[in-house]
Amino acid sequence: MFQCFRDYYVFNVIKFMQKLKFIIIFLAMVCLNLGLAPNHAVGAEEYEYIDISNPFLRKIPTAIPRFKNISGNMKGRDLSVDLANSVSKTLEFTGYFEMLDRGAFLADPHDPKIVATEINFRNWTVVGSELLVTGGVAAKEEYMELELRMFDTFQGKLIIGKRYKGRISNQRQMIHRFCGEVMYHLTGNRGVFNSQIAFISVSNGNKEIFISEFDGYKPHQFTNNNAITLFPAWSSDAQWMAYTSYVNGKPDLYIRNIKGKSGAVVSKKGIQITPAWVPGKFELAATLSFSGDQEIYLLTGQGKVIKRLTKSRGIDVEPTWSPDGKKMAFVSKRSGTPQIYIKDVASGRVRRLTYEGRYNTQPNWSPKGDKIAFSTMQIGRIDIFTIGVDGKDLRRLTEDQGDNEAPCWSPDGSLITFSSSREGISKIYVMTAFGTDQRRLISLPGPQTNPKWSPNITSN
Amino acid sequence: MRKKLWIYLALLVVIPGLMFTVSCAKKVTQAEPSAEETVAEAEPVKDDSARIAEEKAAQEEAARQWEMASEEDIQAETAAKEEELMQDMAAAKLMFENEDIYFDFDSSALQTMAREVLQRKGNFLFELVDASVIVEGHCDDRGTAAYNIALGDRRAESAKAFLVDIGIDALRITTISYGEERPVDSGSNAEAWAKNRRVHFVIE
């Protein structure tokens, strides 16, 4: 497997992908038989192979010619271009694909062939594409029918074929579902297309929580507190948001239903900050200081203290949970400087994770469970690193581009969102889990900070 | 007639008595009325009723005017005193609220200077027994937001602990940490950072 992946021959990589696909399907079937959710269980075993070497260093060359206008009308013509561009952009967002320039294609752009029997795959292998996505669209009034296919060009084989019907205004959803299929075939999970990103932006002179779709699309204001609001945290079912706000003049903890106003407030003496939901539970950890010392507590979703999780004089903040909810990483000053520690909740054992640097904060546990992203301040500059949960394999992801802070993994573990001051004031960015493909995510005026990626929202 | 005379005589005794009590409280206006008093006391034996009546009237007028004058003086003086006191208090309050204490980077330990300032704040709070105080903890913008709110909390708690130690009722002191959210100087240099690593005090 290893050698296979190091191999630069395109064909071998594709063969590897194919193998992987069968393993994934096999594992998924095993998991289904065991009555487990396939999404979670495939996990660690599987795409570890992709992660061992950085998969983003060698992207899969992919061709997406303009779609075929099946209905033959004006609307269909516009859509045939727009939709092809959208699929291209959406797949490119993942960091796994290299989109080939349409100008270099040999096939006739005015007569796109979209089914295997008509496609001359030589035309596509010659221009270097390993994957080909074709589409056909028929539009009538505000409705459309969209068929999408993905081919392995070297094997001349259909990998995915899907037909979508619906309102033209729902085209994003259709594209996200298709791209989810593509990702499932390549990586074993459906990617990030049903996720959202919460972040802090300034409105009316106050920091408030905003939410956009995974790619920064349609940001909207979530809180209207007219007061400093910080530290958004999604529950693992994405139904609840916990955050800190100074609505009542001091940093209290608010637990709010995403869809309504219902919820709870924790308003003790001192601070209540940095909530982090326990995966799969209606419970969360947060730092409270009513005792006079900043300690991390476990709370119910109603904001009642269940128990204290840290016991050391000095600052303990920023809990983040392992995907199985058994371990919690956090920041503590117990050794004199802020460092990241991991606590095993059942045994109560605590071990120090970070030793390099004198200011390590903002830990965020990867959804695959193997790594923790965090930020380090060195000589006044803040940058993002990842480290294995075993303390090995420390990797620097950002360098020499302003301050880079508050890393947060995408729900599939392939991407990391963060804030950066590389363009002056702080904005929200995204990069792959290996630090490649860094780009701005949100275009809003003013500073934005503290992005938090939601789990995939299944109700969509 | 005789009855009236008695009343006059009684008045003559009572008025200087009143004058005396008033002049005790009032130092500035003392000298002049006492001179009038002696004159008034020497006169009453004369039996020329017209003169007596005239003098009485003059005397009453003088006494009344003097009382009015003295009353005005007291009012003016009290007002002045109160204003002075208020000004003193306002100045003390201003100083109390304007004088922050400062910290080293990533530290909530009180420096010598901070202790001196806190001692002064304690003295002020001893005098102003009804006042409650909000102790705000702040940080510079280096470091990260959450850690800085925790650090600001510790700084505010350090200041509060000092004040409680010297005898201020803990119930009069509320702490709020703003972390790095409210800098006084938005600059990105050592001087600005030093100014922002502070605890600020507000009288409620």
XYZ file of C-alpha atoms in Angstrom:
664
model
C 0.000 0.000 0.000
C 2.713 2.382 1.024
C 4.809 1.914 -2.039
C 1.746 2.097 -4.133
C 0.914 5.499 -2.747
C 4.395 6.863 -3.096
C 4.325 5.841 -6.683
C 3.851 8.776 -8.952
C 2.358 6.856 -11.795
C -1.114 8.145 -12.245
C -2.538 4.782 -13.137
C -1.335 3.178 -9.937
C -2.869 5.930 -7.862
C -6.197 5.416 -9.504
C -5.886 1.683 -8.980
C -5.158 2.438 -5.373
C -8.242 4.582 -5.148
C -10.249 1.760 -6.598
C -8.872 -0.681 -4.076
C -9.627 1.772 -1.366
C -13.161 2.046 -2.597
C -13.704 -1.674 -2.259
C -12.200 -1.708 1.214
C -14.483 1.157 2.177
C -17.559 -0.562 0.828
C -16.538 -3.802 2.502
C -15.938 -2.086 5.827
C -19.158 -0.145 5.507
C -21.034 -3.395 4.984
C -19.340 -4.966 7.985
C -20.255 -1.956 10.054
C -23.836 -2.016 8.903
C -24.001 -5.664 9.864
C -22.733 -4.743 13.287
C -25.423 -2.111 13.485
C -22.966 0.789 13.609
C -23.191 4.009 11.717
C -20.916 3.573 8.720
C -19.715 7.172 8.825
C -18.041 6.828 12.184
C -16.835 3.294 12.031
C -15.082 3.379 8.667
C -13.047 6.211 10.044
C -9.650 5.643 11.508
C -8.739 2.379 9.773
C -9.571 3.569 6.339
C -8.485 6.997 5.278
C -5.467 6.847 7.507
C -3.867 5.499 4.319
C -4.616 8.691 2.531
C -3.364 10.772 5.419
C -0.071 8.941 5.907
C 1.441 10.877 3.095
C -0.134 14.226 2.395
C -2.899 13.531 -0.167
C -3.154 17.235 -0.952
C 0.345 17.352 -2.396
C -0.825 15.336 -5.344
C -4.312 16.305 -6.322
C -6.446 14.240 -8.653
C -6.492 15.917 -12.107
C -10.164 16.278 -12.939
C -11.981 17.544 -16.015
C -15.419 19.128 -15.797
C -16.495 20.347 -19.265
C -19.567 22.571 -19.551
C -22.788 20.601 -19.186
C -25.101 19.583 -21.950
C -28.168 21.754 -22.441
C -30.759 19.011 -22.800
C -33.801 21.289 -22.862
C -32.179 23.429 -25.527
C -33.596 26.670 -24.150
C -31.918 29.864 -22.882
C -32.292 28.926 -19.240
C -30.722 25.541 -19.926
C -27.823 27.200 -21.714
C -27.025 29.488 -18.782
C -27.369 26.641 -16.305
C -25.117 24.345 -18.336
C -22.242 26.721 -17.658
C -23.157 27.867 -14.127
C -23.704 24.359 -12.809
C -20.472 23.029 -14.304
C -18.639 25.910 -12.623
C -20.392 25.224 -9.307
C -19.510 21.528 -9.303
C -15.945 22.450 -10.186
C -15.697 25.017 -7.383
C -17.318 22.742 -4.836
C -14.994 19.822 -5.547
C -11.983 22.102 -5.691
C -12.891 23.412 -2.216
C -12.079 20.000 -0.728
C -8.425 20.267 -1.726
C -8.399 16.783 -3.287
C -8.824 17.837 -6.908
C -6.932 19.763 -9.529
C -9.430 21.237 -11.965
C -8.099 21.169 -15.507
C -8.451 24.202 -17.744
C -11.378 23.860 -20.139
C -9.404 25.665 -22.828
C -7.103 22.660 -23.161
C -9.864 20.093 -23.661
C -9.935 18.216 -26.958
C -13.642 17.357 -26.887
C -15.999 19.742 -28.662
C -17.325 22.162 -26.018
C -20.475 22.820 -28.078
C -21.444 19.190 -28.248
C -20.684 17.700 -24.836
C -20.907 13.919 -24.655
C -22.148 12.849 -21.275
C -22.591 9.065 -21.308
C -19.893 6.363 -21.446
C -20.927 4.973 -24.802
C -20.440 8.370 -26.484
C -17.350 9.598 -24.656
C -13.941 9.142 -26.251
C -11.915 8.609 -23.067
C -8.607 8.991 -24.969
C -9.525 12.666 -25.366
C -9.521 12.968 -21.593
C -6.519 10.849 -20.655
C -4.405 12.730 -23.156
C -5.063 16.062 -21.446
C -4.099 14.444 -18.146
C -7.460 14.006 -16.516
C -8.004 10.982 -14.312
C -11.565 11.838 -13.423
C -14.229 13.261 -15.708
C -17.472 14.791 -14.493
C -20.209 15.267 -17.094
C -23.603 16.848 -16.675
C -26.814 17.392 -18.561
C -29.460 19.912 -17.586
C -33.032 20.410 -18.676
C -34.745 23.565 -17.412
C -38.437 24.415 -17.482
C -39.770 27.500 -15.726
C -38.391 27.439 -12.171
C -37.649 23.693 -12.260
C -34.728 21.713 -13.566
C -33.580 18.172 -14.054
C -29.875 17.574 -13.623
C -27.969 14.399 -14.407
C -24.405 14.125 -13.202
C -21.801 11.431 -13.830
C -18.273 10.790 -12.768
C -15.972 8.574 -14.846
C -12.616 6.981 -14.337
C -11.029 8.059 -17.626
C -8.271 5.423 -17.642
C -10.715 2.588 -17.136
C -13.410 4.265 -19.194
C -15.810 3.407 -16.442
C -18.752 5.100 -14.798
C -18.142 5.555 -11.051
C -21.196 7.605 -10.078
C -24.362 8.486 -11.959
C -27.155 10.529 -10.361
C -30.246 12.374 -11.503
C -31.661 15.290 -9.514
C -35.000 17.047 -9.970
C -36.082 20.182 -8.220
C -36.390 23.912 -8.192
C -33.563 25.814 -9.858
C -33.202 27.734 -6.590
C -32.205 24.433 -4.896
C -29.286 23.799 -7.252
C -26.702 24.175 -4.471
C -28.280 21.293 -2.584
C -28.236 19.039 -5.646
C -24.605 19.837 -6.310
C -23.680 19.242 -2.662
C -25.361 15.840 -2.730
C -23.493 14.814 -5.859
C -20.184 16.087 -4.498
C -20.945 14.188 -1.283
C -21.200 11.022 -3.404
C -17.896 11.819 -5.080
C -16.182 12.292 -1.722
C -17.731 9.119 -0.363
C -16.245 7.126 -3.212
C -12.818 8.641 -2.802
C -12.450 8.998 0.962
C -15.142 6.986 2.691
C -17.161 9.902 3.994
C -19.387 12.505 2.452
C -17.199 15.515 3.084
C -18.207 18.871 4.453
C -21.019 19.907 2.126
C -23.753 19.746 4.743
C -21.840 21.710 7.340
C -21.810 25.327 8.441
C -19.290 27.626 10.039
C -20.027 29.832 13.022
C -17.661 32.716 13.630
C -17.370 36.060 15.391
C -17.862 39.232 13.386
C -18.518 42.799 14.409
C -22.011 44.239 14.071
C -23.042 47.655 15.440
C -19.636 47.878 17.111
C -20.094 44.608 19.016
C -18.753 41.131 18.464
C -21.637 38.819 17.535
C -21.922 35.256 16.254
C -22.495 34.811 12.523
C -23.121 31.577 10.617
C -22.316 30.810 6.987
C -22.397 27.657 4.896
C -19.227 25.518 4.805
C -17.745 27.524 1.921
C -18.499 30.958 3.366
C -21.711 31.259 1.355
C -24.572 33.346 2.794
C -23.221 34.555 6.127
C -25.983 35.705 8.469
C -26.017 37.120 11.972
C -27.008 34.549 14.608
C -26.878 36.595 17.830
C -28.231 40.090 18.366
C -26.855 40.714 21.827
C -25.476 44.231 21.321
C -22.694 43.070 23.621
C -19.379 41.255 23.328
C -20.186 37.698 22.241
C -17.498 35.018 21.964
C -16.636 31.287 21.773
C -19.423 29.697 19.711
C -19.693 25.917 20.214
C -21.913 23.524 18.210
C -23.478 20.524 19.875
C -22.633 17.301 18.035
C -26.164 17.122 16.588
C -25.789 20.763 15.475
C -29.071 21.616 17.243
C -27.545 23.700 20.047
C -25.095 26.540 20.224
C -23.306 27.470 23.427
C -21.406 30.738 23.678
C -20.180 33.452 26.036
C -21.763 36.889 26.017
C -21.547 40.086 28.070
C -25.283 40.761 27.625
C -25.601 41.264 31.358
C -22.314 43.101 31.738
C -20.145 40.088 32.482
C -19.043 36.948 30.650
C -21.954 34.515 31.119
C -22.568 31.247 29.297
C -25.589 30.937 27.024
C -26.953 27.656 25.683
C -29.345 28.268 22.829
C -31.373 26.115 20.490
C -30.279 26.824 16.918
C -33.836 27.157 15.671
C -35.475 28.958 18.568
C -34.815 31.178 21.501
C -35.124 28.446 24.111
C -32.121 27.626 26.217
C -30.301 28.311 29.452
C -27.888 30.800 30.982
C -25.040 30.086 33.393
C -24.446 33.301 35.297
C -22.307 32.672 38.334
C -19.703 34.919 39.882
C -16.616 35.413 37.702
C -16.226 34.115 34.157
C -18.006 31.368 32.196
C -16.170 30.807 28.922
C -15.019 28.317 26.246
C -17.876 25.805 26.101
C -17.280 22.471 24.323
C -20.072 19.917 23.847
C -19.399 16.288 24.695
C -19.787 14.284 21.440
C -23.155 12.538 21.267
C -24.405 13.969 24.560
C -26.446 16.908 25.782
C -23.566 17.862 28.068
C -20.756 20.318 27.765
C -17.516 21.337 29.402
C -16.745 24.997 30.115
C -14.420 27.115 32.233
C -16.098 28.729 35.245
C -14.393 30.756 37.983
C -17.030 31.021 40.713
C -14.646 29.234 43.077
C -12.093 32.013 42.545
C -10.012 29.735 40.327
C -10.555 29.127 36.594
C -11.480 25.457 36.380
C -13.205 23.304 33.764
C -16.577 21.844 34.746
C -18.925 19.366 33.126
C -22.415 20.844 32.725
C -25.764 19.523 31.600
C -27.352 21.031 28.506
C -29.526 22.965 30.954
C -26.409 24.561 32.432
C -26.301 22.654 35.742
C -22.880 21.681 37.067
C -22.398 17.900 36.994
C -18.808 17.829 38.233
C -15.485 19.568 38.184
C -13.069 18.178 35.582
C -9.817 19.986 36.426
C -8.200 20.441 39.800
C -5.166 22.693 39.700
C -4.531 26.193 40.912
C -4.189 28.586 38.002
C -5.816 28.903 34.629
C -7.570 25.905 33.050
C -9.461 26.791 29.851
C -10.473 25.694 26.345
C -11.655 22.095 26.680
C -11.948 20.040 23.461
C -13.223 16.451 23.348
C -11.879 13.350 21.658
C -14.485 12.039 19.161
C -15.404 9.196 21.551
C -15.944 11.671 24.408
C -13.574 9.742 26.687
C -10.728 12.235 26.721
C -10.560 15.979 26.984
C -7.678 18.175 25.883
C -7.411 21.608 27.504
C -5.062 24.502 28.228
C -3.497 24.819 31.655
C -0.919 27.087 33.217
C -0.072 24.507 35.901
C 3.534 24.257 34.735
C 4.028 28.040 34.550
C 3.211 28.661 30.903
C 0.019 27.856 28.993
C 0.377 24.311 27.613
C -1.986 21.668 26.306
C -2.865 18.671 28.476
C -5.028 15.597 27.921
C -7.253 14.212 30.634
C -8.688 10.721 30.577
C -12.084 11.340 32.136
C -12.689 7.821 33.492
C -9.295 7.397 35.178
C -8.789 11.091 35.895
C -5.206 10.821 34.635
C -3.763 13.975 33.072
C -0.711 14.133 30.822
C 1.013 17.047 29.183
C 0.883 17.038 25.369
C 2.949 20.069 24.290
C 6.506 20.799 25.375
C 7.815 23.022 22.606
C 7.090 26.731 22.893
C 5.979 28.819 25.846
C 2.425 29.670 24.801
C 0.326 26.832 23.399
C -3.435 27.433 23.428
C -6.643 26.918 21.373
C -6.535 23.101 21.070
C -9.078 21.463 18.764
C -9.323 17.664 18.596
C -9.610 16.248 15.071
C -12.799 14.313 14.278
C -10.631 11.341 13.279
C -9.242 11.388 16.794
C -5.561 11.138 15.952
C -4.434 14.764 16.030
C -4.935 17.998 17.878
C -4.624 21.365 16.135
C -3.561 24.319 18.278
C -1.853 27.687 18.095
C 1.589 28.625 19.376
C 2.833 32.113 20.122
C 6.524 32.613 19.449
C 8.248 35.992 19.461
C 4.858 37.694 19.440
C 3.608 35.803 16.373
C 0.854 33.205 16.548
C 0.860 30.190 14.217
C -1.062 26.960 13.808
C 0.367 23.496 14.421
C -0.950 19.970 14.611
C 0.376 17.308 16.953
C -0.393 13.612 17.291
C -2.420 12.697 20.365
C 0.660 10.690 21.418
C 2.726 13.899 21.379
C 4.629 12.895 18.214
C 4.545 14.300 14.705
C 4.429 18.034 15.481
C 3.691 19.878 12.207
C 3.666 23.566 11.468
C 0.783 24.591 9.172
C 1.175 28.385 8.944
C 4.263 30.581 8.762
C 5.243 34.192 8.049
C 1.716 35.354 7.246
C 0.499 37.501 10.127
C -1.099 35.892 13.169
C -2.911 32.615 12.559
C -5.276 31.543 15.300
C -8.170 29.413 16.501
C -7.876 26.318 14.274
C -11.003 24.163 13.969
C -11.327 20.895 12.004
C -13.992 20.252 9.402
C -16.386 17.424 10.369
C -14.612 14.999 7.991
C -11.177 15.967 9.307
C -9.864 16.953 5.869
C -9.832 20.742 6.358
C -9.050 23.284 9.061
C -10.640 26.701 9.358
C -8.812 29.454 11.237
C -8.483 33.210 11.517
C -5.538 35.122 10.120
C -4.312 38.714 10.035
C -2.263 38.120 6.846
C -4.282 40.736 4.958
C -4.296 43.261 7.802
C -7.333 42.800 9.987
C -8.345 39.316 11.071
C -10.410 37.271 8.571
C -11.598 33.652 8.344
C -9.534 31.230 6.226
C -9.519 27.558 5.380
C -6.687 25.136 4.572
C -6.259 21.400 4.220
C -5.372 19.325 7.273
C -1.765 19.489 6.056
C -1.645 23.258 5.702
C -1.890 23.434 1.914
C -4.411 25.447 -0.129
C -4.821 28.336 2.333
C -7.540 30.733 1.192
C -9.976 33.282 2.547
C -13.431 31.905 3.311
C -15.623 34.822 4.359
C -16.010 38.181 2.650
C -17.576 40.480 5.217
C -16.443 43.945 6.283
C -14.608 44.289 9.588
C -12.642 41.734 11.584
C -13.734 38.088 11.905
C -12.359 35.599 14.415
C -12.896 32.273 16.191
C -14.440 30.072 13.424
C -16.169 26.888 14.569
C -17.038 24.220 12.013
C -20.372 22.473 12.605
C -20.906 18.739 12.308
C -22.590 17.703 9.067
C -26.211 18.692 9.410
C -28.250 15.648 8.437
C -31.671 17.337 8.231
C -30.655 19.022 4.958
C -47.310 99.747 79.596
C -45.543 98.058 82.410
C -46.344 94.694 80.978
C -44.863 95.809 77.643
C -41.737 96.954 79.373
C -41.287 93.546 80.916
C -41.590 91.957 77.522
C -38.979 94.398 76.180
C -36.705 93.588 79.058
C -37.178 89.866 78.510
C -36.427 90.329 74.833
C -33.309 92.248 75.681
C -32.067 89.305 77.660
C -33.104 86.681 75.156
C -31.760 88.345 71.997
C -28.162 88.681 73.174
C -28.459 85.131 74.406
C -29.495 84.071 70.937
C -26.746 86.177 69.500
C -24.282 84.455 71.685
C -25.339 80.971 70.664
C -25.278 81.930 67.018
C -21.931 83.610 67.313
C -20.571 80.481 68.839
C -21.331 78.624 65.687
C -20.269 81.541 63.558
C -16.834 82.869 64.004
C -16.580 85.454 61.262
C -19.583 87.653 62.102
C -18.992 87.684 65.849
C -17.306 91.031 66.525
C -19.795 93.536 65.137
C -23.050 92.403 66.783
C -21.474 92.169 70.216
C -20.699 95.920 70.017
C -24.338 96.653 69.273
C -25.323 94.415 72.141
C -23.538 96.521 74.747
C -25.148 99.660 73.426
C -28.530 98.074 73.571
C -28.019 96.826 77.065
C -27.034 100.282 78.388
C -30.129 102.030 77.054
C -33.357 100.431 78.378
C -33.636 102.201 81.771
C -34.501 105.566 80.116
C -38.209 106.357 80.591
C -38.736 108.365 77.420
C -41.221 105.939 75.906
C -41.002 107.356 72.414
C -37.271 106.988 72.405
C -37.510 103.560 73.820
C -39.979 102.509 71.188
C -37.802 104.019 68.487
C -34.748 102.343 69.778
C -36.620 99.098 70.162
C -37.693 99.260 66.573
C -34.178 100.013 65.423
C -32.865 97.272 67.595
C -35.380 94.730 66.393
C -34.577 95.666 62.847
C -30.891 95.294 63.471
C -31.385 91.993 65.196
C -33.567 90.754 62.420
C -31.157 91.884 59.773
C -28.305 90.368 61.638
C -30.114 87.096 61.969
C -30.999 87.126 58.310
C -27.475 87.975 57.412
C -26.093 85.288 59.614
C -28.545 82.805 58.226
C -27.483 83.608 54.709
C -23.878 83.269 55.684
C -24.414 79.835 57.108
C -26.210 78.716 54.004
C -23.521 80.075 51.769
C -20.809 78.593 53.856
C -22.440 75.180 54.123
C -22.958 75.139 50.407
C -19.353 76.111 49.854
C -18.194 73.463 52.259
C -20.359 70.828 50.678
C -19.174 71.808 47.264
C -15.612 71.652 48.421
C -16.264 68.236 49.879
C -17.981 67.137 46.699
C -15.114 68.458 44.673
C -12.693 66.593 46.893
C -14.777 63.458 46.518
C -15.125 63.910 42.797
C -11.388 64.407 42.512
C -10.785 61.356 44.674
C -13.326 59.369 42.670
C -11.771 60.552 39.430
C -8.352 59.565 40.683
C -9.791 56.286 41.923
C -11.249 55.543 38.524
C -8.420 56.978 36.463
C -5.542 55.318 38.198
C -5.134 51.761 36.904
C -2.711 49.170 38.169
C -0.432 47.393 35.707
C 0.917 43.886 35.244
C 3.716 41.968 33.560
C 2.961 39.850 30.498
C 1.026 36.666 31.337
C 1.086 37.584 35.036
C -1.505 38.459 37.636
C 1.056 39.170 40.404
C 0.786 42.623 42.043
C 3.868 44.785 41.626
C 5.064 47.245 44.329
C 3.538 50.186 42.481
C 0.245 48.367 42.148
C 0.205 47.686 45.902
C 0.728 51.383 46.670
C -2.095 52.375 44.356
C -4.344 49.687 45.815
C -3.605 50.928 49.361
C -4.802 54.411 48.307
C -7.898 52.894 46.758
C -8.528 51.033 49.994
C -8.291 54.268 51.994
C -10.773 55.882 49.684
C -13.179 52.961 50.049
C -12.858 53.195 53.850
C -14.085 56.792 53.657
C -16.805 56.156 51.131
C -18.511 53.413 53.099
C -21.555 53.165 50.849
C -19.672 52.793 47.581
C -19.397 49.530 45.688
C -16.593 49.064 43.226
C -16.259 47.164 39.964
C -12.769 45.785 39.384
C -12.126 45.179 35.664
C -9.318 42.873 34.539
C -7.766 43.555 31.124
C -4.995 42.107 28.950
C -2.942 43.177 25.969
C -3.927 41.663 22.640
C -0.987 39.306 22.472
C -1.986 35.810 23.335
C -5.360 34.301 22.621
C -8.857 35.496 23.509
C -10.031 32.792 25.925
C -6.778 32.530 27.842
C -6.753 36.298 28.179
C -10.251 36.365 29.689
C -9.035 33.858 32.285
C -5.903 35.962 32.858
C -7.968 39.163 33.192
C -10.125 37.332 35.732
C -7.023 36.465 37.774
C -5.752 40.053 37.616
C -9.082 41.406 38.861
C -9.132 38.745 41.597
C -5.578 39.712 42.676
C -6.653 43.323 43.112
C -9.806 42.310 44.944
C -7.885 39.995 47.279
C -5.556 42.863 48.225
C -8.484 45.168 49.052
C -10.220 42.457 51.078
C -6.943 41.796 52.902
C -6.740 45.387 54.101
C -10.308 45.247 55.357
C -12.696 46.176 52.562
C -15.860 44.094 52.611
C -15.665 41.568 49.768
C -19.365 42.110 49.073
C -18.587 45.665 47.951
C -16.272 44.421 45.193
C -17.378 42.855 41.889
C -14.816 41.605 39.368
C -15.331 41.519 35.588
C -12.763 40.241 33.133
C -12.724 41.750 29.661
C -9.619 39.868 28.530
C -8.226 41.599 25.448
C -11.648 42.903 24.351
C -11.314 46.501 25.587
C -7.834 47.907 25.067
C -7.176 51.542 26.090
C -4.485 51.756 23.438
C -5.057 49.928 20.163
C -1.387 50.226 19.212
C 0.758 47.174 18.586
C 3.898 48.079 20.494
C 5.422 47.548 23.927
C 4.067 50.849 25.255
C 0.477 50.102 24.200
C 0.667 46.544 25.506
C 1.943 47.758 28.877
C -0.984 50.203 29.133
C -3.498 47.488 28.284
C -2.263 44.966 30.869
C -4.249 46.592 33.640
C -6.915 46.461 36.277
C -9.358 49.347 36.083
C -11.677 50.484 38.884
C -15.172 51.928 38.599
C -17.362 53.237 41.446
C -20.859 51.873 41.086
